[in-house]
Amino acid sequence: MDISPREAEVLELVGAHLSNAEIAARLFISVRTVESHVSSLLRKLEVPDRRALAQRAPEPPGAGPARPAPVLPAPLTSFVGRVNERAELSEMIKAHRQVTAVGPGGVGKTRLALAVAAEAAGEYSDGVWFVDLVPVTDPDMIATAVAGALGLGEQPGRDMTESVVAALADRRALLVLDNCEQVVNGVALFLERLLAACPGIRVLATSRARLMVPFERVYHVPPLSLPVGGESDAVALFMERAAAVGRPLEPPQRDQVAQVCERLDGMALAIELAAARYPTLGLDGITAALSHPLRMLTGGSRADDRHRSVRGALDWSHALLEPADRALLRQVSVFVAPFTAAAAAEVAGSEEGIVAEGLARLAEQSLLVVTASPSGTRYRALETIRQYGMERLAETGELVDARSRHVRWCLAKADALAVVREDWRARFGAVADDLRAALAWAADRPEQRTDAYRLARCLAELTFTRHLIGESQQRYEQAAALADDPAVTASMLRQAAAVAGCRMRGDDMYRLHSAAAEAARQAGDTAGAACDLATIATTACRFSSKFARKLPQEETAALITQARQLAGDDLAARAAVALAEAARALLDAVGAAQGQPGDSVPETIARAERAVELTHRTGDPLAESAALDVLTGALSWAGDSFAAATTARRRITLLASAPDTPAATHELIEALGEATEASLGTGDLPGARRWGRQLADHPLLAEVGHRATSWLLVADALSGNVDQVLTGSIRFLDAWRRAGSPARTALGPAVAAVLTIHSLRDDHDARREWGAVLDQFGTPPERTYGYGAVFDAILLLHHGQAREALERMAPEPGEVWKWVTWIWLHWYVALRAEATVLAGSPDARDRLTEARTITAGNPVASAIVERAEALLDNDQARILATKDAFDASGCHYQSARTLVLAGGKHAAAGQTTLANLGLPPTPAP
């Protein structure tokens, strides 16, 4: 057994109970790559599922189960002292689920929290995670910041908070939320939802103010201990930092150091700043410089004095800088994320070489922190220092100019990100928080409105590319609000509606298209308003499952009437109305028709074809795709599976040339699912697997693996690709549970497919688990007559229970609602014909004749019928001939079953083939 180093990493993280998405984020690889490694490990270690794989993960010598390493920022300097505080805070987070470390800026809250979190890491099986809230100014972005730190994405159908809560629902982890003070109310609301739904999560927050929530336990972080007849943490910190800059202090100097620390009230940041000046000023110089400004600070509480001591130390340190360095410190305070010298030069309006030298001097004085990154050296200011710099910018009257240059820098960075390269995600992550901060400032200033609109639009596009689709919708709506032209407002609202579709938010689509229609009217674009109103009606019919409030038929009809009145002679508007009418006609017909369709079939198809013709003339591939979707539905409802499949493929081809927009993405995801279904209905298993694979690999569905993999699981199960089903089912079940176990009817076939494979393998534990999942979906007609009957028949026939299979498919094909069975009709008819023959039914010959007519053109179903007729005629040669048809169709299971049914020496070969597929022997017929 040869396990690669990367597979070993994946195995360790599987053992730590991380999801595939989390492993991908941790190792900086795609979810698909993780799935491939998991599949390879299942095969190499010869284990049946992910649970067994996790048990094979290595454990550290002498330790319990492996724990993920804490995801905490690496301190650049040593942590000094605070033994008692660490012990006290550690006990508090053991006893309480949410603890807030409170204290003034500069007291050392962050360093204390990081030290405590690192020590506690071994107690949390799912890790310790650090979330820096410094860049977050919008309370709605807290969940996004947490998701980013944890490597989580948004699940369509949920907002980011719901997605984070779902992902952490069964985890045991510690979250460290740092610098909560500027979004206290938002943090409180987020934690209330998180802790209520995630019993294994504990939170350690740091803030200058308590969160003011009932479940909060507050720990007041004291200053560093001062000398009281012995050692002190404050003195130890000063001496440690002084030694670090090359000037160690002698023991006799400790008393003078103690005096400095007392004047600084034991505030960690103030002591760090003073120690950085020791090489140039010495203790005497520091003492003299500190005496005057700090002694002037009188009155107020002791906590206020401590805060003032930091302010005084900053004032003093700032005063000692050269004027150019003071200006540079002020200018770079506009950055909320680590920045490069080049970025600082642009914002400061100076040469990069000069700025780089100034940044180095500021770092030497502990006013900036230097970090190395793949893209080069980066700098950042601690939040207290950054806020100080912003105050100085305002005092000197430079704030507007500096922030305006920052906005222009952000716009340039956003434009550069328009081209997606291999390192795009890292480049976006490096500037995203600054883009958000610049937008928040510019959006409130009338003179910055144009740039604010550009930033909002760019951020909407970029966050969609980054699959932060909740934020993308928010930014498109923000751009709409900032636009000066109502026509542009309408355009942005339509983009927001498309993103809402990707999020499975039908009600938002309704709201946004309604607002777009009103904006279009204001712009004098009545045809555009007609398109928006018609699109609402079409959306309500095509995506009714995405709506929390189902639109009444009369409301849909009223929207179409209003759209028709506004459309006039405009081609695009007329096409949109025709599409809405076709979608409504199909929904009405499907809802009313049971059994054999009536005279409305030709009319419904004609309406859909008319919509296709008109949308094609507009040259809009997305509108034409929507019309083709309706036509596919009409054809499948009419029972014309092959025409439906051809139309679905035509839709995929059309979308290949569509622009890369949210609307195109929404259409493509829906089209891939439909193409997979249509291919299954016609026995095109290679095509079904191809489209299903594209759907499973779509990055927008990375966090909704149950939706992404559902049809691929069905295709693989029908093909007999057992290993792929076992691997894919892991992602499906994990994502389904994290999504709250939704009992969506569309997921039923996938669950039934996995259950069938486990049943064929005689895996009783897995069969019980998946059977319980399937039971949560109830028994809709789709399960009774469609996929449920097909998969049950496959299993019963495998075990030689032909009579039971025939009873399971007792209804005649003509008695079954075709909309329910359009994917499954050929499979149902073919397997029913086989059961009829194997059960010895006297009307087997008539059944075969009927089945041959219905399944003509379907390579798999026709081969099953042909094999059944050969069995009836006891013609072994003809039986074996069908094996070639199954092989050509990619149906490995039926190919192996053919050998078993042929009997004699062929049966043994068939059993061997089944074993190679991962299935136990089947009884001889």
mmCIF file with all atom_site columns, N, CA and C in Angstrom, residues 217-258:
data_model
loop_
_atom_site.group_PDB
_atom_site.id
_atom_site.type_symbol
_atom_site.label_atom_id
_atom_site.label_alt_id
_atom_site.label_comp_id
_atom_site.label_asym_id
_atom_site.label_entity_id
_atom_site.label_seq_id
_atom_site.pdbx_PDB_ins_code
_atom_site.Cartn_x
_atom_site.Cartn_y
_atom_site.Cartn_z
_atom_site.occupancy
_atom_site.B_iso_or_equiv
_atom_site.pdbx_formal_charge
_atom_site.auth_seq_id
_atom_site.auth_comp_id
_atom_site.auth_asym_id
_atom_site.auth_atom_id
_atom_site.pdbx_PDB_model_num
ATOM 1   N N  . ARG A 1 217 ? -20.112 35.977 29.885 1.00 0.00 ? 217 ARG A N  1
ATOM 2   C CA . ARG A 1 217 ? -19.323 36.071 31.109 1.00 0.00 ? 217 ARG A CA 1
ATOM 3   C C  . ARG A 1 217 ? -18.133 36.971 30.799 1.00 0.00 ? 217 ARG A C  1
ATOM 4   N N  . VAL A 1 218 ? -17.941 37.992 31.605 1.00 0.00 ? 218 VAL A N  1
ATOM 5   C CA . VAL A 1 218 ? -16.941 39.017 31.329 1.00 0.00 ? 218 VAL A CA 1
ATOM 6   C C  . VAL A 1 218 ? -15.691 38.794 32.176 1.00 0.00 ? 218 VAL A C  1
ATOM 7   N N  . TYR A 1 219 ? -14.552 38.874 31.515 1.00 0.00 ? 219 TYR A N  1
ATOM 8   C CA . TYR A 1 219 ? -13.268 38.839 32.221 1.00 0.00 ? 219 TYR A CA 1
ATOM 9   C C  . TYR A 1 219 ? -12.564 40.167 31.949 1.00 0.00 ? 219 TYR A C  1
ATOM 10  N N  . HIS A 1 220 ? -12.360 40.938 32.984 1.00 0.00 ? 220 HIS A N  1
ATOM 11  C CA . HIS A 1 220 ? -11.692 42.223 32.840 1.00 0.00 ? 220 HIS A CA 1
ATOM 12  C C  . HIS A 1 220 ? -10.186 41.991 32.821 1.00 0.00 ? 220 HIS A C  1
ATOM 13  N N  . VAL A 1 221 ? -9.569  42.278 31.698 1.00 0.00 ? 221 VAL A N  1
ATOM 14  C CA . VAL A 1 221 ? -8.130  42.063 31.546 1.00 0.00 ? 221 VAL A CA 1
ATOM 15  C C  . VAL A 1 221 ? -7.385  43.176 32.277 1.00 0.00 ? 221 VAL A C  1
ATOM 16  N N  . PRO A 1 222 ? -6.606  42.820 33.301 1.00 0.00 ? 222 PRO A N  1
ATOM 17  C CA . PRO A 1 222 ? -5.883  43.861 34.035 1.00 0.00 ? 222 PRO A CA 1
ATOM 18  C C  . PRO A 1 222 ? -4.611  44.260 33.298 1.00 0.00 ? 222 PRO A C  1
ATOM 19  N N  . PRO A 1 223 ? -4.011  45.400 33.680 1.00 0.00 ? 223 PRO A N  1
ATOM 20  C CA . PRO A 1 223 ? -2.694  45.729 33.132 1.00 0.00 ? 223 PRO A CA 1
ATOM 21  C C  . PRO A 1 223 ? -1.668  44.700 33.607 1.00 0.00 ? 223 PRO A C  1
ATOM 22  N N  . LEU A 1 224 ? -0.507  44.727 33.022 1.00 0.00 ? 224 LEU A N  1
ATOM 23  C CA . LEU A 1 224 ? 0.560   43.850 33.477 1.00 0.00 ? 224 LEU A CA 1
ATOM 24  C C  . LEU A 1 224 ? 0.914   44.192 34.922 1.00 0.00 ? 224 LEU A C  1
ATOM 25  N N  . SER A 1 225 ? 1.244   43.169 35.700 1.00 0.00 ? 225 SER A N  1
ATOM 26  C CA . SER A 1 225 ? 1.541   43.385 37.116 1.00 0.00 ? 225 SER A CA 1
ATOM 27  C C  . SER A 1 225 ? 2.765   44.273 37.279 1.00 0.00 ? 225 SER A C  1
ATOM 28  N N  . LEU A 1 226 ? 2.677   45.179 38.261 1.00 0.00 ? 226 LEU A N  1
ATOM 29  C CA . LEU A 1 226 ? 3.766   46.094 38.568 1.00 0.00 ? 226 LEU A CA 1
ATOM 30  C C  . LEU A 1 226 ? 4.531   45.588 39.783 1.00 0.00 ? 226 LEU A C  1
ATOM 31  N N  . PRO A 1 227 ? 5.763   46.062 39.990 1.00 0.00 ? 227 PRO A N  1
ATOM 32  C CA . PRO A 1 227 ? 6.582   45.534 41.094 1.00 0.00 ? 227 PRO A CA 1
ATOM 33  C C  . PRO A 1 227 ? 5.947   45.797 42.452 1.00 0.00 ? 227 PRO A C  1
ATOM 34  N N  . VAL A 1 228 ? 5.767   44.736 43.191 1.00 0.00 ? 228 VAL A N  1
ATOM 35  C CA . VAL A 1 228 ? 5.312   44.838 44.581 1.00 0.00 ? 228 VAL A CA 1
ATOM 36  C C  . VAL A 1 228 ? 6.180   43.895 45.395 1.00 0.00 ? 228 VAL A C  1
ATOM 37  N N  . GLY A 1 229 ? 7.398   44.357 45.668 1.00 0.00 ? 229 GLY A N  1
ATOM 38  C CA . GLY A 1 229 ? 8.322   43.549 46.457 1.00 0.00 ? 229 GLY A CA 1
ATOM 39  C C  . GLY A 1 229 ? 8.851   42.341 45.723 1.00 0.00 ? 229 GLY A C  1
ATOM 40  N N  . GLY A 1 230 ? 8.919   42.382 44.425 1.00 0.00 ? 230 GLY A N  1
ATOM 41  C CA . GLY A 1 230 ? 9.456   41.235 43.699 1.00 0.00 ? 230 GLY A CA 1
ATOM 42  C C  . GLY A 1 230 ? 9.359   41.426 42.206 1.00 0.00 ? 230 GLY A C  1
ATOM 43  N N  . GLU A 1 231 ? 9.218   40.304 41.459 1.00 0.00 ? 231 GLU A N  1
ATOM 44  C CA . GLU A 1 231 ? 9.167   40.344 40.002 1.00 0.00 ? 231 GLU A CA 1
ATOM 45  C C  . GLU A 1 231 ? 7.835   40.929 39.530 1.00 0.00 ? 231 GLU A C  1
ATOM 46  N N  . SER A 1 232 ? 7.817   41.393 38.293 1.00 0.00 ? 232 SER A N  1
ATOM 47  C CA . SER A 1 232 ? 6.574   41.891 37.715 1.00 0.00 ? 232 SER A CA 1
ATOM 48  C C  . SER A 1 232 ? 6.567   41.583 36.227 1.00 0.00 ? 232 SER A C  1
ATOM 49  N N  . ASP A 1 233 ? 5.375   41.358 35.693 1.00 0.00 ? 233 ASP A N  1
ATOM 50  C CA . ASP A 1 233 ? 5.242   41.086 34.264 1.00 0.00 ? 233 ASP A CA 1
ATOM 51  C C  . ASP A 1 233 ? 5.593   42.314 33.433 1.00 0.00 ? 233 ASP A C  1
ATOM 52  N N  . ALA A 1 234 ? 5.261   43.498 33.939 1.00 0.00 ? 234 ALA A N  1
ATOM 53  C CA . ALA A 1 234 ? 5.545   44.712 33.189 1.00 0.00 ? 234 ALA A CA 1
ATOM 54  C C  . ALA A 1 234 ? 7.044   44.894 32.979 1.00 0.00 ? 234 ALA A C  1
ATOM 55  N N  . VAL A 1 235 ? 7.816   44.723 34.047 1.00 0.00 ? 235 VAL A N  1
ATOM 56  C CA . VAL A 1 235 ? 9.264   44.862 33.940 1.00 0.00 ? 235 VAL A CA 1
ATOM 57  C C  . VAL A 1 235 ? 9.836   43.779 33.039 1.00 0.00 ? 235 VAL A C  1
ATOM 58  N N  . ALA A 1 236 ? 9.334   42.554 33.179 1.00 0.00 ? 236 ALA A N  1
ATOM 59  C CA . ALA A 1 236 ? 9.828   41.457 32.353 1.00 0.00 ? 236 ALA A CA 1
ATOM 60  C C  . ALA A 1 236 ? 9.588   41.735 30.873 1.00 0.00 ? 236 ALA A C  1
ATOM 61  N N  . LEU A 1 237 ? 8.420   42.310 30.545 1.00 0.00 ? 237 LEU A N  1
ATOM 62  C CA . LEU A 1 237 ? 8.123   42.625 29.148 1.00 0.00 ? 237 LEU A CA 1
ATOM 63  C C  . LEU A 1 237 ? 9.082   43.692 28.613 1.00 0.00 ? 237 LEU A C  1
ATOM 64  N N  . PHE A 1 238 ? 9.313   44.750 29.394 1.00 0.00 ? 238 PHE A N  1
ATOM 65  C CA . PHE A 1 238 ? 10.211  45.806 28.941 1.00 0.00 ? 238 PHE A CA 1
ATOM 66  C C  . PHE A 1 238 ? 11.606  45.248 28.685 1.00 0.00 ? 238 PHE A C  1
ATOM 67  N N  . MET A 1 239 ? 12.102  44.447 29.628 1.00 0.00 ? 239 MET A N  1
ATOM 68  C CA . MET A 1 239 ? 13.458  43.927 29.504 1.00 0.00 ? 239 MET A CA 1
ATOM 69  C C  . MET A 1 239 ? 13.566  42.949 28.336 1.00 0.00 ? 239 MET A C  1
ATOM 70  N N  . GLU A 1 240 ? 12.523  42.156 28.118 1.00 0.00 ? 240 GLU A N  1
ATOM 71  C CA . GLU A 1 240 ? 12.512  41.218 26.987 1.00 0.00 ? 240 GLU A CA 1
ATOM 72  C C  . GLU A 1 240 ? 12.560  41.970 25.663 1.00 0.00 ? 240 GLU A C  1
ATOM 73  N N  . ARG A 1 241 ? 11.751  43.018 25.527 1.00 0.00 ? 241 ARG A N  1
ATOM 74  C CA . ARG A 1 241 ? 11.717  43.757 24.273 1.00 0.00 ? 241 ARG A CA 1
ATOM 75  C C  . ARG A 1 241 ? 12.989  44.574 24.061 1.00 0.00 ? 241 ARG A C  1
ATOM 76  N N  . ALA A 1 242 ? 13.543  45.105 25.132 1.00 0.00 ? 242 ALA A N  1
ATOM 77  C CA . ALA A 1 242 ? 14.795  45.850 25.008 1.00 0.00 ? 242 ALA A CA 1
ATOM 78  C C  . ALA A 1 242 ? 15.920  44.930 24.546 1.00 0.00 ? 242 ALA A C  1
ATOM 79  N N  . ALA A 1 243 ? 15.962  43.722 25.093 1.00 0.00 ? 243 ALA A N  1
ATOM 80  C CA . ALA A 1 243 ? 16.975  42.757 24.673 1.00 0.00 ? 243 ALA A CA 1
ATOM 81  C C  . ALA A 1 243 ? 16.779  42.362 23.215 1.00 0.00 ? 243 ALA A C  1
ATOM 82  N N  . ALA A 1 244 ? 15.520  42.312 22.776 1.00 0.00 ? 244 ALA A N  1
ATOM 83  C CA . ALA A 1 244 ? 15.223  41.899 21.402 1.00 0.00 ? 244 ALA A CA 1
ATOM 84  C C  . ALA A 1 244 ? 15.754  42.896 20.384 1.00 0.00 ? 244 ALA A C  1
ATOM 85  N N  . VAL A 1 245 ? 15.868  44.178 20.766 1.00 0.00 ? 245 VAL A N  1
ATOM 86  C CA . VAL A 1 245 ? 16.383  45.181 19.828 1.00 0.00 ? 245 VAL A CA 1
ATOM 87  C C  . VAL A 1 245 ? 17.876  45.402 20.005 1.00 0.00 ? 245 VAL A C  1
ATOM 88  N N  . GLY A 1 246 ? 18.524  44.504 20.756 1.00 0.00 ? 246 GLY A N  1
ATOM 89  C CA . GLY A 1 246 ? 19.981  44.520 20.836 1.00 0.00 ? 246 GLY A CA 1
ATOM 90  C C  . GLY A 1 246 ? 20.570  45.298 21.997 1.00 0.00 ? 246 GLY A C  1
ATOM 91  N N  . ARG A 1 247 ? 19.771  45.717 22.970 1.00 0.00 ? 247 ARG A N  1
ATOM 92  C CA . ARG A 1 247 ? 20.298  46.467 24.107 1.00 0.00 ? 247 ARG A CA 1
ATOM 93  C C  . ARG A 1 247 ? 19.791  45.846 25.414 1.00 0.00 ? 247 ARG A C  1
ATOM 94  N N  . PRO A 1 248 ? 20.304  44.677 25.787 1.00 0.00 ? 248 PRO A N  1
ATOM 95  C CA . PRO A 1 248 ? 19.842  44.067 27.044 1.00 0.00 ? 248 PRO A CA 1
ATOM 96  C C  . PRO A 1 248 ? 20.176  44.956 28.231 1.00 0.00 ? 248 PRO A C  1
ATOM 97  N N  . LEU A 1 249 ? 19.286  44.915 29.220 1.00 0.00 ? 249 LEU A N  1
ATOM 98  C CA . LEU A 1 249 ? 19.454  45.713 30.433 1.00 0.00 ? 249 LEU A CA 1
ATOM 99  C C  . LEU A 1 249 ? 20.130  44.898 31.527 1.00 0.00 ? 249 LEU A C  1
ATOM 100 N N  . GLU A 1 250 ? 20.856  45.571 32.364 1.00 0.00 ? 250 GLU A N  1
ATOM 101 C CA . GLU A 1 250 ? 21.505  44.924 33.498 1.00 0.00 ? 250 GLU A CA 1
ATOM 102 C C  . GLU A 1 250 ? 20.552  44.909 34.693 1.00 0.00 ? 250 GLU A C  1
ATOM 103 N N  . PRO A 1 251 ? 20.718  43.938 35.597 1.00 0.00 ? 251 PRO A N  1
ATOM 104 C CA . PRO A 1 251 ? 19.831  43.860 36.772 1.00 0.00 ? 251 PRO A CA 1
ATOM 105 C C  . PRO A 1 251 ? 19.717  45.153 37.569 1.00 0.00 ? 251 PRO A C  1
ATOM 106 N N  . PRO A 1 252 ? 20.802  45.920 37.763 1.00 0.00 ? 252 PRO A N  1
ATOM 107 C CA . PRO A 1 252 ? 20.645  47.152 38.539 1.00 0.00 ? 252 PRO A CA 1
ATOM 108 C C  . PRO A 1 252 ? 19.686  48.161 37.908 1.00 0.00 ? 252 PRO A C  1
ATOM 109 N N  . GLN A 1 253 ? 19.430  48.018 36.618 1.00 0.00 ? 253 GLN A N  1
ATOM 110 C CA . GLN A 1 253 ? 18.551  48.962 35.956 1.00 0.00 ? 253 GLN A CA 1
ATOM 111 C C  . GLN A 1 253 ? 17.068  48.628 36.123 1.00 0.00 ? 253 GLN A C  1
ATOM 112 N N  . ARG A 1 254 ? 16.771  47.534 36.801 1.00 0.00 ? 254 ARG A N  1
ATOM 113 C CA . ARG A 1 254 ? 15.388  47.092 36.929 1.00 0.00 ? 254 ARG A CA 1
ATOM 114 C C  . ARG A 1 254 ? 14.531  48.113 37.665 1.00 0.00 ? 254 ARG A C  1
ATOM 115 N N  . ASP A 1 255 ? 15.113  48.769 38.684 1.00 0.00 ? 255 ASP A N  1
ATOM 116 C CA . ASP A 1 255 ? 14.314  49.734 39.432 1.00 0.00 ? 255 ASP A CA 1
ATOM 117 C C  . ASP A 1 255 ? 13.890  50.893 38.549 1.00 0.00 ? 255 ASP A C  1
ATOM 118 N N  . GLN A 1 256 ? 14.809  51.350 37.681 1.00 0.00 ? 256 GLN A N  1
ATOM 119 C CA . GLN A 1 256 ? 14.455  52.443 36.788 1.00 0.00 ? 256 GLN A CA 1
ATOM 120 C C  . GLN A 1 256 ? 13.420  51.990 35.759 1.00 0.00 ? 256 GLN A C  1
ATOM 121 N N  . VAL A 1 257 ? 13.551  50.733 35.284 1.00 0.00 ? 257 VAL A N  1
ATOM 122 C CA . VAL A 1 257 ? 12.540  50.168 34.377 1.00 0.00 ? 257 VAL A CA 1
ATOM 123 C C  . VAL A 1 257 ? 11.183  50.116 35.071 1.00 0.00 ? 257 VAL A C  1
ATOM 124 N N  . ALA A 1 258 ? 11.188  49.733 36.336 1.00 0.00 ? 258 ALA A N  1
ATOM 125 C CA . ALA A 1 258 ? 9.929   49.652 37.082 1.00 0.00 ? 258 ALA A CA 1
ATOM 126 C C  . ALA A 1 258 ? 9.241   51.010 37.147 1.00 0.00 ? 258 ALA A C  1
#
